JSON list of N, CA and C in Angstrom, two decimals:
[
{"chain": "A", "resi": 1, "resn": "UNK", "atom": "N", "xyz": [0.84, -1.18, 0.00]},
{"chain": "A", "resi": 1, "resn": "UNK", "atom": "CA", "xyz": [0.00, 0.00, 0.00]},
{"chain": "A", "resi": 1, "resn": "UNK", "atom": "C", "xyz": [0.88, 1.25, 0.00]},
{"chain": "A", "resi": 2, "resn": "UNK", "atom": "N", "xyz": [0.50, 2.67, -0.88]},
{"chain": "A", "resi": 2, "resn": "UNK", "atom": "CA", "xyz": [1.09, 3.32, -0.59]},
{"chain": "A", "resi": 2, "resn": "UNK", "atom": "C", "xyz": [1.19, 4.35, 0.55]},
{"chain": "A", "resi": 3, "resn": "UNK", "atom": "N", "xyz": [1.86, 4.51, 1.28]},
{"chain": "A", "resi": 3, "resn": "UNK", "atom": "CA", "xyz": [1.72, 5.12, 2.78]},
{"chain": "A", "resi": 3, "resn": "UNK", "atom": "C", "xyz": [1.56, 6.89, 2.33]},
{"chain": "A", "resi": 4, "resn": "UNK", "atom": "N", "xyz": [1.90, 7.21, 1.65]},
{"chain": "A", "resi": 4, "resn": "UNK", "atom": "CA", "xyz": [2.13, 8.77, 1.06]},
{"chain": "A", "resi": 4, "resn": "UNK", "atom": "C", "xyz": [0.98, 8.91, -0.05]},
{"chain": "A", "resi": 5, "resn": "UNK", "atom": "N", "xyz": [-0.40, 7.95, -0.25]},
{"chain": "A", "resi": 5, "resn": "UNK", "atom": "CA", "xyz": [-1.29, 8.33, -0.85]},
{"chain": "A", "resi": 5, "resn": "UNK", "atom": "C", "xyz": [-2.31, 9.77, -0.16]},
{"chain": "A", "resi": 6, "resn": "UNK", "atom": "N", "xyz": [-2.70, 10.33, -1.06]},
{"chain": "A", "resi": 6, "resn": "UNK", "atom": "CA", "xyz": [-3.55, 11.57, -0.73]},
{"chain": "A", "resi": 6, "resn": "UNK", "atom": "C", "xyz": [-5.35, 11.34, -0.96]},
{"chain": "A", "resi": 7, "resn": "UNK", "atom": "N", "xyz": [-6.07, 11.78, -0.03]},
{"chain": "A", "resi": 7, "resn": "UNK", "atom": "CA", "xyz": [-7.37, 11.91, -0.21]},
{"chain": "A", "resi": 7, "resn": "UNK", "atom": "C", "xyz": [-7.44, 13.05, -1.12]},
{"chain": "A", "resi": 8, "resn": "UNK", "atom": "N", "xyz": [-8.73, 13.61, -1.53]},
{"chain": "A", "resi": 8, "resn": "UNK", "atom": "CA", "xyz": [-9.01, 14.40, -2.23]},
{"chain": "A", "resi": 8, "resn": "UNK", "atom": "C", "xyz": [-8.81, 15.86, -1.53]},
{"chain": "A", "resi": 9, "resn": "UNK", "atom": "N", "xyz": [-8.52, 15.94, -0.02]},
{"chain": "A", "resi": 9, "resn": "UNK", "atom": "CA", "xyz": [-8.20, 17.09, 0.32]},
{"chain": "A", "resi": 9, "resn": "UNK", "atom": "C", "xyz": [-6.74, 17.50, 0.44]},
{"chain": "A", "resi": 10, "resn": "UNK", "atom": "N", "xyz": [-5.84, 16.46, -0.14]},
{"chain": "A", "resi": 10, "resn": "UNK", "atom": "CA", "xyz": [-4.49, 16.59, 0.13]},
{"chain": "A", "resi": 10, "resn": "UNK", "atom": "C", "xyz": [-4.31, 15.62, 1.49]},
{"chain": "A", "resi": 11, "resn": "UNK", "atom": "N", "xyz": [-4.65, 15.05, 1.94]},
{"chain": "A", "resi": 11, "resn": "UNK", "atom": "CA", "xyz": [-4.43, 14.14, 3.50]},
{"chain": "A", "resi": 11, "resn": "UNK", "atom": "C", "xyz": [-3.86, 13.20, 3.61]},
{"chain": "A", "resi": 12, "resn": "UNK", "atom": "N", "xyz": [-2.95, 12.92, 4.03]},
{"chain": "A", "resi": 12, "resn": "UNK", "atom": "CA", "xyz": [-1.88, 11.36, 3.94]},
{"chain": "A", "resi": 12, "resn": "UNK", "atom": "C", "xyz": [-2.56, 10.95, 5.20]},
{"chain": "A", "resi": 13, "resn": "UNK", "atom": "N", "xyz": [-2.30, 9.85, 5.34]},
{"chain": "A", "resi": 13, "resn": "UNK", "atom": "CA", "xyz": [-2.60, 9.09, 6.61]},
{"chain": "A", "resi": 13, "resn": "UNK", "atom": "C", "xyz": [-1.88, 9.74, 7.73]},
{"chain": "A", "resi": 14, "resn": "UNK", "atom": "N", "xyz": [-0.35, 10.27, 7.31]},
{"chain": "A", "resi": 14, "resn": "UNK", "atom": "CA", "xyz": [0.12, 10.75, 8.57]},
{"chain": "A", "resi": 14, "resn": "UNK", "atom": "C", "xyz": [-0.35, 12.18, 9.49]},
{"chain": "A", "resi": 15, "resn": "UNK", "atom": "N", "xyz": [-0.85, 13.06, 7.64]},
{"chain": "A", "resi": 15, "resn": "UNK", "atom": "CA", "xyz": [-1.23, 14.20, 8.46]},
{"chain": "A", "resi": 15, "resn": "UNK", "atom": "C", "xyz": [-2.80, 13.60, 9.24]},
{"chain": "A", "resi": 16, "resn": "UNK", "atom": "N", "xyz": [-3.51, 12.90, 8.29]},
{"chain": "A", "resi": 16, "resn": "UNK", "atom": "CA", "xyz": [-4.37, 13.00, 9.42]},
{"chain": "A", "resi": 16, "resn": "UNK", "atom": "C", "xyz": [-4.17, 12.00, 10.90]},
{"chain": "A", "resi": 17, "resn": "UNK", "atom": "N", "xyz": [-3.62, 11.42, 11.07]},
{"chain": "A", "resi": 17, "resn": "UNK", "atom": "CA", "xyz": [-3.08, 10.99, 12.36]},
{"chain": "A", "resi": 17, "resn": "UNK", "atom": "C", "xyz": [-2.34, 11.78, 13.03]},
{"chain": "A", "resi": 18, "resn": "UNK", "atom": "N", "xyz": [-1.92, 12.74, 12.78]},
{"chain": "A", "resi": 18, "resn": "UNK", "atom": "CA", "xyz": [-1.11, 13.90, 13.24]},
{"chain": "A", "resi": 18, "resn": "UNK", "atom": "C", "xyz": [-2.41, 15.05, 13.98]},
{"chain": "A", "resi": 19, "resn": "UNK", "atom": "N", "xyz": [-3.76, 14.76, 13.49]},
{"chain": "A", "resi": 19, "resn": "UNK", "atom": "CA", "xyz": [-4.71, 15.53, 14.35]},
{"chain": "A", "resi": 19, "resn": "UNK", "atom": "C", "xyz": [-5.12, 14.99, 15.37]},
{"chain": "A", "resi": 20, "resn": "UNK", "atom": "N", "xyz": [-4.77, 13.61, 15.74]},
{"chain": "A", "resi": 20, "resn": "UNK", "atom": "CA", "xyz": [-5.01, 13.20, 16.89]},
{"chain": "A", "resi": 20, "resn": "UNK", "atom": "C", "xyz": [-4.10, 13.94, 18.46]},
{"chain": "A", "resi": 21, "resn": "UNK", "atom": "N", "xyz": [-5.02, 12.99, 19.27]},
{"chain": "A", "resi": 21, "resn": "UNK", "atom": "CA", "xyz": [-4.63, 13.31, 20.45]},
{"chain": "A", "resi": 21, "resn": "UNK", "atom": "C", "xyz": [-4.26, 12.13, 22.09]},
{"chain": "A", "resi": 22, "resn": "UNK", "atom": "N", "xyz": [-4.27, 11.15, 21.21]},
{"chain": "A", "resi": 22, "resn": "UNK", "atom": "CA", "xyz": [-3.74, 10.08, 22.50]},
{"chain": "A", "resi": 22, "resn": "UNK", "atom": "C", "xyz": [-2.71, 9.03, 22.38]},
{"chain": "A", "resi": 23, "resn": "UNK", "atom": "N", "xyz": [-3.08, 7.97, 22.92]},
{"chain": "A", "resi": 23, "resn": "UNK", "atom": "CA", "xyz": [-2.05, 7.01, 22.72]},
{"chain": "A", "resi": 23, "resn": "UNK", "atom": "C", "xyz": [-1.97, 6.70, 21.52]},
{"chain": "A", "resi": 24, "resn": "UNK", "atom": "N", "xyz": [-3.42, 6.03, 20.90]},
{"chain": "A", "resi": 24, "resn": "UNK", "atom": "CA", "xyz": [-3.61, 5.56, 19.61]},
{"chain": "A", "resi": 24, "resn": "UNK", "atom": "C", "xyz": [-2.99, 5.56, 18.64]},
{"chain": "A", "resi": 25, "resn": "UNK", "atom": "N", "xyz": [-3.27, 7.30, 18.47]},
{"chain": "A", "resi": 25, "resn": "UNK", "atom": "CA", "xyz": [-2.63, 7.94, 17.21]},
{"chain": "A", "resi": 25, "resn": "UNK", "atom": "C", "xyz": [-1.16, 8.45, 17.23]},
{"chain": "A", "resi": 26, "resn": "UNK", "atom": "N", "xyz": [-0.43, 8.28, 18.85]},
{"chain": "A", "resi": 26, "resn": "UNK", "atom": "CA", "xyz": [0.79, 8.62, 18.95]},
{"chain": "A", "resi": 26, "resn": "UNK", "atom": "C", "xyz": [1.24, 6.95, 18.00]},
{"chain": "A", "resi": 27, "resn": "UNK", "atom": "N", "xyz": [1.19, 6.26, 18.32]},
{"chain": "A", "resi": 27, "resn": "UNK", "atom": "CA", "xyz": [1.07, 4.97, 18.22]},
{"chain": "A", "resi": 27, "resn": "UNK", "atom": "C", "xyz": [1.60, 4.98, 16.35]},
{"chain": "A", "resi": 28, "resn": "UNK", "atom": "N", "xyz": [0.13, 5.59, 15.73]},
{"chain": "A", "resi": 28, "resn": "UNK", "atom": "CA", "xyz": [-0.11, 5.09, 14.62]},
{"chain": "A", "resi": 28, "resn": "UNK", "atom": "C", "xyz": [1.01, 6.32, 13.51]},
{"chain": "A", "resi": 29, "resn": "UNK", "atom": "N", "xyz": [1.50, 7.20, 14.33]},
{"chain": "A", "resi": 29, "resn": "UNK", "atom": "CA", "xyz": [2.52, 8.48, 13.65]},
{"chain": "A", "resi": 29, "resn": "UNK", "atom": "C", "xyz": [3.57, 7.92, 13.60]},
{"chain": "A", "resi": 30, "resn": "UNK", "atom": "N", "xyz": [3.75, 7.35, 14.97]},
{"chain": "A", "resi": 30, "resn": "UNK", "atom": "CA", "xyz": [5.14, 6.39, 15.04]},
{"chain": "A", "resi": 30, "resn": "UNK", "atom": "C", "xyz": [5.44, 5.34, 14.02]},
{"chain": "A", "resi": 31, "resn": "UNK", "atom": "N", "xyz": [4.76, 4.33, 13.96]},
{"chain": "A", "resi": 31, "resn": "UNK", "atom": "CA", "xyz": [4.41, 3.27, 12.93]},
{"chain": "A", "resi": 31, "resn": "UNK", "atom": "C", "xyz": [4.73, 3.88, 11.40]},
{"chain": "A", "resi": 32, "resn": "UNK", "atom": "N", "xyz": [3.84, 4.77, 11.24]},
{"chain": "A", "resi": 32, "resn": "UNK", "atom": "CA", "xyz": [4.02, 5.52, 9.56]},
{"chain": "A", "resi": 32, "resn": "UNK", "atom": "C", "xyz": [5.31, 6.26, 9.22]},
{"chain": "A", "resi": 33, "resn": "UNK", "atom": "N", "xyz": [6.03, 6.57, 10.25]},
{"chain": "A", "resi": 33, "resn": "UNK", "atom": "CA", "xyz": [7.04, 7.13, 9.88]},
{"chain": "A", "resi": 33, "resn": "UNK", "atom": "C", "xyz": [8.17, 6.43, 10.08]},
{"chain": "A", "resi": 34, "resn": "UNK", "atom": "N", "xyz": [8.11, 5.03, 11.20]},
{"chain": "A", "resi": 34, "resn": "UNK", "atom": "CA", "xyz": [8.98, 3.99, 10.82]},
{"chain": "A", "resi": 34, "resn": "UNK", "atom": "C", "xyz": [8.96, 3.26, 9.36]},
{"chain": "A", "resi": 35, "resn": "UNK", "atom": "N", "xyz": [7.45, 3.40, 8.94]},
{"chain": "A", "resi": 35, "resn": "UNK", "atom": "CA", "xyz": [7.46, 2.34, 7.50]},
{"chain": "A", "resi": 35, "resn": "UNK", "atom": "C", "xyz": [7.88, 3.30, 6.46]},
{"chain": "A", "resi": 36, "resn": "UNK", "atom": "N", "xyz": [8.49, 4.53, 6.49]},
{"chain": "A", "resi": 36, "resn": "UNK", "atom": "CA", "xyz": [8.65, 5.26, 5.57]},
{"chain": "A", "resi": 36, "resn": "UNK", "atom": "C", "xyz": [8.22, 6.52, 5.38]},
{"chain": "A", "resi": 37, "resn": "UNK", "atom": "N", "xyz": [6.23, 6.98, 5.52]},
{"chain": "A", "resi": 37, "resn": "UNK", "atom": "CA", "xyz": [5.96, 8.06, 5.47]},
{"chain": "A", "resi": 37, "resn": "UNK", "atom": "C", "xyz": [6.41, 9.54, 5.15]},
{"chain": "A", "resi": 38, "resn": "UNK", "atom": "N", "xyz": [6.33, 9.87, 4.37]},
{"chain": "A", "resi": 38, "resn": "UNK", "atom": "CA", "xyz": [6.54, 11.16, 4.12]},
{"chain": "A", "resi": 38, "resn": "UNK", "atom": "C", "xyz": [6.18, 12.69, 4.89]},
{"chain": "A", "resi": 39, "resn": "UNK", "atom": "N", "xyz": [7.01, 13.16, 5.77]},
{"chain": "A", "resi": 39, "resn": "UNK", "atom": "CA", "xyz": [6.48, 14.18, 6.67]},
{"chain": "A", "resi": 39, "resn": "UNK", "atom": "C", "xyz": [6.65, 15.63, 5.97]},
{"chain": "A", "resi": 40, "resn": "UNK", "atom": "N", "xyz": [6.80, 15.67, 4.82]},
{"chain": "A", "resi": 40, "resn": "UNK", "atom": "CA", "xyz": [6.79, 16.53, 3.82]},
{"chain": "A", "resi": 40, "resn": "UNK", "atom": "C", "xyz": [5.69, 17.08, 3.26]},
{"chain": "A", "resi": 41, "resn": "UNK", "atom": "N", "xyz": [5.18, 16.32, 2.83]},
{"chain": "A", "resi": 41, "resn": "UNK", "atom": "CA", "xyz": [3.79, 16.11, 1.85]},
{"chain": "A", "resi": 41, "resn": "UNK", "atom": "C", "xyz": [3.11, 17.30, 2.78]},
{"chain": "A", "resi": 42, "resn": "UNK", "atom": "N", "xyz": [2.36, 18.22, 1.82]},
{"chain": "A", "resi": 42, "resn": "UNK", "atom": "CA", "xyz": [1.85, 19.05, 1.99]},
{"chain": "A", "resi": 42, "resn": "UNK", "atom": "C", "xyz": [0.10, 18.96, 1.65]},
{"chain": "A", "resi": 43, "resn": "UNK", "atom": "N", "xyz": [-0.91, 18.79, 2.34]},
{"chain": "A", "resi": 43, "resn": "UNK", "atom": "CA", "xyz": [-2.34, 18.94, 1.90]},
{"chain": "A", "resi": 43, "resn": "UNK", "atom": "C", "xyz": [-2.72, 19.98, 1.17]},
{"chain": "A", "resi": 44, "resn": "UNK", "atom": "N", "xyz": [-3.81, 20.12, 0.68]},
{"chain": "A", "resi": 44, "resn": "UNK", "atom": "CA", "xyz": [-4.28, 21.39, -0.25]},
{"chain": "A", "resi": 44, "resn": "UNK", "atom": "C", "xyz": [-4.08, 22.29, 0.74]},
{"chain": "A", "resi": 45, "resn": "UNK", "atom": "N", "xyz": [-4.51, 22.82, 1.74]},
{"chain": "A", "resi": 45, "resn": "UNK", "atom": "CA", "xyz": [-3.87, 23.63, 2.36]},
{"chain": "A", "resi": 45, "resn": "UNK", "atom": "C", "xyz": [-2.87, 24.03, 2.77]},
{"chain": "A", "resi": 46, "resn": "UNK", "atom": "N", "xyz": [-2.01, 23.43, 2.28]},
{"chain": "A", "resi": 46, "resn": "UNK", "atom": "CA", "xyz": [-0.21, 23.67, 2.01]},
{"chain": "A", "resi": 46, "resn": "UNK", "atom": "C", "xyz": [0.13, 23.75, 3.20]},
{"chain": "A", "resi": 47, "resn": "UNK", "atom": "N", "xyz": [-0.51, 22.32, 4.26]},
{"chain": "A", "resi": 47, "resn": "UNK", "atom": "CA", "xyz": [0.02, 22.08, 5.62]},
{"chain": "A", "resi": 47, "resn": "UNK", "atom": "C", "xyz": [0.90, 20.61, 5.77]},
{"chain": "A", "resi": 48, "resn": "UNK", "atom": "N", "xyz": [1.81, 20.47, 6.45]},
{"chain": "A", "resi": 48, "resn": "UNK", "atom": "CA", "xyz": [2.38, 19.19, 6.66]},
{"chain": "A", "resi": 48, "resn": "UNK", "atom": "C", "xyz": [1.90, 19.00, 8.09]},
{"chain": "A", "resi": 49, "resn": "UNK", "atom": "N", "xyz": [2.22, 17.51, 7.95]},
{"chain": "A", "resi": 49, "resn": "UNK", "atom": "CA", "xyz": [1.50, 16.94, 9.77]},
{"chain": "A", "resi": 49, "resn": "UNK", "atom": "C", "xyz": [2.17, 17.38, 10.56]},
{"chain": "A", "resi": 50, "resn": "UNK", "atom": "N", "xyz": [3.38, 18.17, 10.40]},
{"chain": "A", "resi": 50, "resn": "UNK", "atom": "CA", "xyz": [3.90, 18.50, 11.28]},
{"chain": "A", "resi": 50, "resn": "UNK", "atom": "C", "xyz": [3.03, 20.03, 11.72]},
{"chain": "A", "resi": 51, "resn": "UNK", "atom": "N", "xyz": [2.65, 20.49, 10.77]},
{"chain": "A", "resi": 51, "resn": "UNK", "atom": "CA", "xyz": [1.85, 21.81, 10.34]},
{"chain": "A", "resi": 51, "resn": "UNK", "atom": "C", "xyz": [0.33, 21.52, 11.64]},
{"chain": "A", "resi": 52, "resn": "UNK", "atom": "N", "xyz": [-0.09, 20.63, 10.60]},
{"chain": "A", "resi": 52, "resn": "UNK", "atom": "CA", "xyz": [-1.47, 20.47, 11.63]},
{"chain": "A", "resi": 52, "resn": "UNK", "atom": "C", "xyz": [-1.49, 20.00, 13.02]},
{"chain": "A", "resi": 53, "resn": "UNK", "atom": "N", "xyz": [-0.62, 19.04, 13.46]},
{"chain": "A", "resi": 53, "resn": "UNK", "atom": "CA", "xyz": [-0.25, 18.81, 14.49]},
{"chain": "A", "resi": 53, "resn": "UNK", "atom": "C", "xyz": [-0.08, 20.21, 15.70]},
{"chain": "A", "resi": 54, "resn": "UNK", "atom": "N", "xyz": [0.92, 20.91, 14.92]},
{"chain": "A", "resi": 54, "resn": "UNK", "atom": "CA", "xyz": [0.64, 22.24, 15.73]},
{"chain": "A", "resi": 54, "resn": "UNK", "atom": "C", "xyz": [-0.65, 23.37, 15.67]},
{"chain": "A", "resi": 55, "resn": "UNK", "atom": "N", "xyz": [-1.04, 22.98, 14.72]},
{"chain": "A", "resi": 55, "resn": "UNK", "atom": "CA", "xyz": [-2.63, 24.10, 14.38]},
{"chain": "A", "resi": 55, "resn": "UNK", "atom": "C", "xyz": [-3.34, 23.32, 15.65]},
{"chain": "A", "resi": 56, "resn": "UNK", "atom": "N", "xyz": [-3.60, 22.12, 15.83]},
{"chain": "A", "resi": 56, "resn": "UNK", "atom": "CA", "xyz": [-4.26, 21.55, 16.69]},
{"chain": "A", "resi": 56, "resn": "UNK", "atom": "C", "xyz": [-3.67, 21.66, 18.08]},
{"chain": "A", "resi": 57, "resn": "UNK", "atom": "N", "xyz": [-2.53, 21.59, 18.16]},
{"chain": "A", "resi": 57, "resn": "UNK", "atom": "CA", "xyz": [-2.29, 22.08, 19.79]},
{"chain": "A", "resi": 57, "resn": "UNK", "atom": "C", "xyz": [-2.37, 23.27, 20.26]},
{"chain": "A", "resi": 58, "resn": "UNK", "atom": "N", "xyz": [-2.35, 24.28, 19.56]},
{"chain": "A", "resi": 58, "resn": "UNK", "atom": "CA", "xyz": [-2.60, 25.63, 19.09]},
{"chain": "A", "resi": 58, "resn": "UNK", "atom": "C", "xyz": [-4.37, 25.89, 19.61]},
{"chain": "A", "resi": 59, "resn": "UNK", "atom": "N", "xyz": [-4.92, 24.72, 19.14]},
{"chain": "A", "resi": 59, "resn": "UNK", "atom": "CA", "xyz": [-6.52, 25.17, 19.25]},
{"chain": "A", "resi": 59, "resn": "UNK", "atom": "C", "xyz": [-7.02, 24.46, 20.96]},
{"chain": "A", "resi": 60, "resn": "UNK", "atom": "N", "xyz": [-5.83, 24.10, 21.64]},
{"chain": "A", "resi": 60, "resn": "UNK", "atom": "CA", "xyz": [-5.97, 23.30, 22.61]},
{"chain": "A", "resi": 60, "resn": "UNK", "atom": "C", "xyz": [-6.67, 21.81, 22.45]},
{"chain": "A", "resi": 61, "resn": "UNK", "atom": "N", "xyz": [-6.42, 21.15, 21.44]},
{"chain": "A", "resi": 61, "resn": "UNK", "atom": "CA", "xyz": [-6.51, 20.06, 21.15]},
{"chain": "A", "resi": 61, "resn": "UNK", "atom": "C", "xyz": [-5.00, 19.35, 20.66]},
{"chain": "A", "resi": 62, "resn": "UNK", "atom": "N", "xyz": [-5.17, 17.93, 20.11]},
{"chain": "A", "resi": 62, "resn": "UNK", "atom": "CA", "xyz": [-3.59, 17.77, 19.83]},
{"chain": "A", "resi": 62, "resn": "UNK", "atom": "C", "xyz": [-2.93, 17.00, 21.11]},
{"chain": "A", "resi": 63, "resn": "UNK", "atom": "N", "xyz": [-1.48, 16.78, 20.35]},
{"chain": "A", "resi": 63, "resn": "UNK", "atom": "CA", "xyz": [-1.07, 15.96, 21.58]},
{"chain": "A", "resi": 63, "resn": "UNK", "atom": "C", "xyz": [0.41, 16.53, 21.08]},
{"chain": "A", "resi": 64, "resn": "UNK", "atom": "N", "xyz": [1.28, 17.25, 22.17]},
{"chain": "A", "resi": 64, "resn": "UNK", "atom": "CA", "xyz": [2.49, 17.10, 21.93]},
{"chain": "A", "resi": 64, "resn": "UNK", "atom": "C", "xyz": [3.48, 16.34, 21.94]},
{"chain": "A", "resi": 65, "resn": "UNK", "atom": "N", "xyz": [3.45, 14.92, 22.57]},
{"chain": "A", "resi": 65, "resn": "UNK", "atom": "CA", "xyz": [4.31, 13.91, 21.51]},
{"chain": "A", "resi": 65, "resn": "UNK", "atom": "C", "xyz": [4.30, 13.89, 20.41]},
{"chain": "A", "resi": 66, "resn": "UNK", "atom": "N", "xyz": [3.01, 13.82, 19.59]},
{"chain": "A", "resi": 66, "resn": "UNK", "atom": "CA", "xyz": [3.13, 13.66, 18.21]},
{"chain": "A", "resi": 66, "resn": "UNK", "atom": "C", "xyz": [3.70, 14.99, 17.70]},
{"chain": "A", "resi": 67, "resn": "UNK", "atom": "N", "xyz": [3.90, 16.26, 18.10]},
{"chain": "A", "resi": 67, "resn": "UNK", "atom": "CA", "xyz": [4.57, 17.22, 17.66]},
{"chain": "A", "resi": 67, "resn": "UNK", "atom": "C", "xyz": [6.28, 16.75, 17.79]},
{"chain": "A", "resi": 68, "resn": "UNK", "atom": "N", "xyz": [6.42, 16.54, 19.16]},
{"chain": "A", "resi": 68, "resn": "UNK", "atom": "CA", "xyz": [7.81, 15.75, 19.26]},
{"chain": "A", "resi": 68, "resn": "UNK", "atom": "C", "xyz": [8.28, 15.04, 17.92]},
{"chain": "A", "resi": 69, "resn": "UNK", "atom": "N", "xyz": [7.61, 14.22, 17.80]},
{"chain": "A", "resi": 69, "resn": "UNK", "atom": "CA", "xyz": [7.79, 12.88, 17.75]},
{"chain": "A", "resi": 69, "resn": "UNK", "atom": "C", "xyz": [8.18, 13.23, 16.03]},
{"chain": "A", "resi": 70, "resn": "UNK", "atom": "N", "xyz": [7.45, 14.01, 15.45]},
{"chain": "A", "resi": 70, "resn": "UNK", "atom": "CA", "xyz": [7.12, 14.52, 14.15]},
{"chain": "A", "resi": 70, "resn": "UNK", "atom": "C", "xyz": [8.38, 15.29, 13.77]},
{"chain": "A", "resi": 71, "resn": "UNK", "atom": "N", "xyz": [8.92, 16.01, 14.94]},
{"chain": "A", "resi": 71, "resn": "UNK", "atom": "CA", "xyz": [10.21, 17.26, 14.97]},
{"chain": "A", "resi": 71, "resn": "UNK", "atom": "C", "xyz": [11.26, 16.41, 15.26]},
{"chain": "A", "resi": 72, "resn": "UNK", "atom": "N", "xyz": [11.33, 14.81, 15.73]},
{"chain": "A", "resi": 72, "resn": "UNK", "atom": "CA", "xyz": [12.33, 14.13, 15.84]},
{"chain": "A", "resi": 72, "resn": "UNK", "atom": "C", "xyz": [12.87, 12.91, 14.63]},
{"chain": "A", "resi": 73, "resn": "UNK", "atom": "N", "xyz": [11.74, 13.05, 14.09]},
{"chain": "A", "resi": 73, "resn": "UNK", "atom": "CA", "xyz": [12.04, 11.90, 13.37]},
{"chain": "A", "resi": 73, "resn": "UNK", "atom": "C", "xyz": [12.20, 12.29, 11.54]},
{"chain": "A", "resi": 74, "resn": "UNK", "atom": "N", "xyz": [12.70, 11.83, 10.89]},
{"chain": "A", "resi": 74, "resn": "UNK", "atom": "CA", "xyz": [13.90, 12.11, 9.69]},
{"chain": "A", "resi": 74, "resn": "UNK", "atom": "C", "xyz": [12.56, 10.82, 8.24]},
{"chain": "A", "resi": 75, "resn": "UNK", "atom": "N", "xyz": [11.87, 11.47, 7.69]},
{"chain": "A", "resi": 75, "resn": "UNK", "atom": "CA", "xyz": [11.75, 10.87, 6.30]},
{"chain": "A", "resi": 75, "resn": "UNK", "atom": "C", "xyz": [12.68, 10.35, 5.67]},
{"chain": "A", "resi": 76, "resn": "UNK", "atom": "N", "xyz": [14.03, 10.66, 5.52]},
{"chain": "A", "resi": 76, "resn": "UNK", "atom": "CA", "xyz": [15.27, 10.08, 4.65]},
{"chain": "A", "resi": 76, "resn": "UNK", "atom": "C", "xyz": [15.77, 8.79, 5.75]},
{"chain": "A", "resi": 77, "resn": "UNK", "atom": "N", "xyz": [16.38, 8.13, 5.06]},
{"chain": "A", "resi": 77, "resn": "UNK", "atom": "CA", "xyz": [17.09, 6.87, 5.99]},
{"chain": "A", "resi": 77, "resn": "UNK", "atom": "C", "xyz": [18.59, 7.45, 6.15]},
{"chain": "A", "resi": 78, "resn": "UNK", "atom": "N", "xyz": [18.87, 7.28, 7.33]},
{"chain": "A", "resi": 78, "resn": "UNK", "atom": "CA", "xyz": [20.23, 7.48, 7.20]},
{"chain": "A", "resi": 78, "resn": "UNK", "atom": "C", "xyz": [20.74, 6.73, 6.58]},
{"chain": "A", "resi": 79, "resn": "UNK", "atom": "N", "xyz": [21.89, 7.80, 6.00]},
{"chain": "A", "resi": 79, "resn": "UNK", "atom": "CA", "xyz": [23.08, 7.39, 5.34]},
{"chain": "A", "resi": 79, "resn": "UNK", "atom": "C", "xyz": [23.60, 6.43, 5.84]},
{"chain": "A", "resi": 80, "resn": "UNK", "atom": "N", "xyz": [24.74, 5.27, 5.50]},
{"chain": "A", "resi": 80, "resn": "UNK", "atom": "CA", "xyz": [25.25, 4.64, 5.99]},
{"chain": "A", "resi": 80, "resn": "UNK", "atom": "C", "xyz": [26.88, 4.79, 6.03]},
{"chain": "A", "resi": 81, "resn": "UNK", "atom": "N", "xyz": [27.26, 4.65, 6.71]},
{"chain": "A", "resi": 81, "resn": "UNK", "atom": "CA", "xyz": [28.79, 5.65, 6.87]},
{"chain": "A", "resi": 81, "resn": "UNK", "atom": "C", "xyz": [29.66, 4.34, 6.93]}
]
């Protein structure tokens, strides 16, 4: 499956798991961005999950792990040295 597919509003699975707010979806950000995920990808609203993630903690909803978690973790694989 492709993990970086878009709904019709621009939405990857990650951004919208990135509007969550508990274990679940800390859970399910983690997972998508171990299998690869793209934290780039921008929705029609030219937001990344890292984007909405903060719009939503912003609105007092949200969870800041997944902001963490989003600001810690690398789309590219490391290099191998």
């Amino acid at each position: 499956a492709d993990l970086n597919l878009q709904s019709f509003s621009g939405e990857t699975a990650l951004i919208y798991a990135a509007q969550g707010t508990g274990d679940n979806d800390l859970k399910i950000v983690s997972y998508l961005l171990t299998a690869g995920a793209d934290k780039t990808i921008k929705d029609n609203n030219k937001k990344t999950a890292l984007d909405v993630a903060n719009q939503e903690r912003s609105n007092g909803k949200g969870d800041q792990r997944i902001i963490d978690l989003l600001n810690s973790q690398t789309s590219e694989p490391e290099p191998d040295l």
